[in-house]
Amino acid sequence: MTAPAVSWPRSREALALPLFFGLTFALSWTVWGFRIAETRGWTTLHLPQLLAFTALPTAALLTAALTGGRAAVLAWLARLGRWRVSPRWYALALLGLIPVGGLALGLFRLGGGNVPVGTGLTLAALPAFLLNETVFMLLTEESGWRGFALPRLLRRMSPLAAGLLLGGVWGLWHLPLFFIPGEAQALYSPAAFGLLILPTSVLLTALHLRSRGSVPVAALFHAAFDGMFVLLGVGHHPALMWWLVLVVWLAAAAVYALGGLRPTPKSVGGTRLSPAPPEGVAAR
């Protein structure tokens, strides 16, 4: 018996994630590679660091167009513009990290640590930071990770597995930044950063599911997380970062236990949580 033929649209969609990840890493790591070489005096060529972050929307747009055509591009843009969701998800994205950061800080201080909160970012400057960071993340990282990759991973595996897998890829993508002086990642323990980004990705997956795939909600959460890091000065206190790793894992475990990653019978965020046709391919 011969195997059934695979339709061309479906075979193209199967290439979407490998192509997206490949383009993202190739473009970003090229920019960061030149930056590393520049800091070591191996080249005088300077590439703007912004190019490394714009690799994500570039890769998402090109991959969507090549593997799904106009329908896939429109679906991706729709997720980027899906801001009309329940206000509670915006509130959770913005304020949900307050107890997380507060608990980590409290445990750190109980252990004898001392953090002058607000040295790197004052509370007065926090609103402007959050606004700028949210817009930046919406147009760069989150347009790719949660706007393009996560919906496709959710078609293939459970939300928990999708969140952890994407977290691993997301963490690996940051690797060159640990070797560039002046970058925030250069201050962090690579091991702690890697262990922290996994549960963070799980929390973002839960938000993605409950907010119907809203990339603006994910961008706000990402901005709030970065704001917490700068406000607490985590990069200057390695022990505090390890406490944060513990607390974020506990938060992700609590979300999972409470059903925050539970699939729903219907499509969530434009992504079916059961096998479905690729974007742009009509169901039979």
PDB file of N, CA and C in Angstrom, residues 24 36 77 86 93 100 102 109 143 156 164 194 207 210 231 255:
ATOM      1  N   THR A  24      15.432  33.583  12.164  1.00  0.00           N
ATOM      2  CA  THR A  24      15.593  34.416  13.359  1.00  0.00           C
ATOM      3  C   THR A  24      17.003  34.303  13.914  1.00  0.00           C
ATOM      4  N   ILE A  36      30.205  41.202  18.799  1.00  0.00           N
ATOM      5  CA  ILE A  36      31.230  40.547  19.606  1.00  0.00           C
ATOM      6  C   ILE A  36      32.607  40.774  18.989  1.00  0.00           C
ATOM      7  N   LEU A  77      -0.827  39.249  11.520  1.00  0.00           N
ATOM      8  CA  LEU A  77      -1.098  40.661  11.810  1.00  0.00           C
ATOM      9  C   LEU A  77      -2.290  40.822  12.751  1.00  0.00           C
ATOM     10  N   SER A  86     -10.342  41.170  27.340  1.00  0.00           N
ATOM     11  CA  SER A  86     -10.795  41.550  28.680  1.00  0.00           C
ATOM     12  C   SER A  86      -9.715  42.334  29.426  1.00  0.00           C
ATOM     13  N   ALA A  93      -1.212  40.931  33.355  1.00  0.00           N
ATOM     14  CA  ALA A  93       0.094  41.078  32.719  1.00  0.00           C
ATOM     15  C   ALA A  93       0.911  42.188  33.373  1.00  0.00           C
ATOM     16  N   VAL A 100       5.262  38.282  42.722  1.00  0.00           N
ATOM     17  CA  VAL A 100       6.412  37.443  42.358  1.00  0.00           C
ATOM     18  C   VAL A 100       7.718  38.142  42.756  1.00  0.00           C
ATOM     19  N   GLY A 102       7.991  40.702  44.755  1.00  0.00           N
ATOM     20  CA  GLY A 102       7.976  40.994  46.191  1.00  0.00           C
ATOM     21  C   GLY A 102       8.403  39.799  47.018  1.00  0.00           C
ATOM     22  N   ARG A 109      16.052  39.112  51.253  1.00  0.00           N
ATOM     23  CA  ARG A 109      16.374  39.920  52.436  1.00  0.00           C
ATOM     24  C   ARG A 109      16.358  39.086  53.706  1.00  0.00           C
ATOM     25  N   SER A 143       6.306  39.709  18.588  1.00  0.00           N
ATOM     26  CA  SER A 143       5.691  39.486  17.276  1.00  0.00           C
ATOM     27  C   SER A 143       6.113  38.140  16.708  1.00  0.00           C
ATOM     28  N   ARG A 156       0.671  21.337  17.687  1.00  0.00           N
ATOM     29  CA  ARG A 156       1.424  20.088  17.636  1.00  0.00           C
ATOM     30  C   ARG A 156       1.592  19.421  19.001  1.00  0.00           C
ATOM     31  N   LEU A 164       7.399  25.280  27.354  1.00  0.00           N
ATOM     32  CA  LEU A 164       8.757  24.913  27.741  1.00  0.00           C
ATOM     33  C   LEU A 164       9.687  24.865  26.530  1.00  0.00           C
ATOM     34  N   GLY A 194      18.734  30.894  32.006  1.00  0.00           N
ATOM     35  CA  GLY A 194      18.100  29.796  31.285  1.00  0.00           C
ATOM     36  C   GLY A 194      16.990  29.146  32.088  1.00  0.00           C
ATOM     37  N   LEU A 207      -1.115  33.184  29.420  1.00  0.00           N
ATOM     38  CA  LEU A 207      -1.717  34.462  29.023  1.00  0.00           C
ATOM     39  C   LEU A 207      -2.172  34.427  27.573  1.00  0.00           C
ATOM     40  N   ARG A 210      -5.504  32.490  27.406  1.00  0.00           N
ATOM     41  CA  ARG A 210      -6.666  33.151  28.032  1.00  0.00           C
ATOM     42  C   ARG A 210      -7.009  34.485  27.378  1.00  0.00           C
ATOM     43  N   LEU A 231      14.079  47.474  38.108  1.00  0.00           N
ATOM     44  CA  LEU A 231      13.670  48.127  39.358  1.00  0.00           C
ATOM     45  C   LEU A 231      14.360  47.489  40.552  1.00  0.00           C
ATOM     46  N   VAL A 255      -0.024  28.149  38.240  1.00  0.00           N
ATOM     47  CA  VAL A 255      -0.875  28.392  37.076  1.00  0.00           C
ATOM     48  C   VAL A 255      -1.288  27.078  36.430  1.00  0.00           C
TER      49      VAL A 255
END
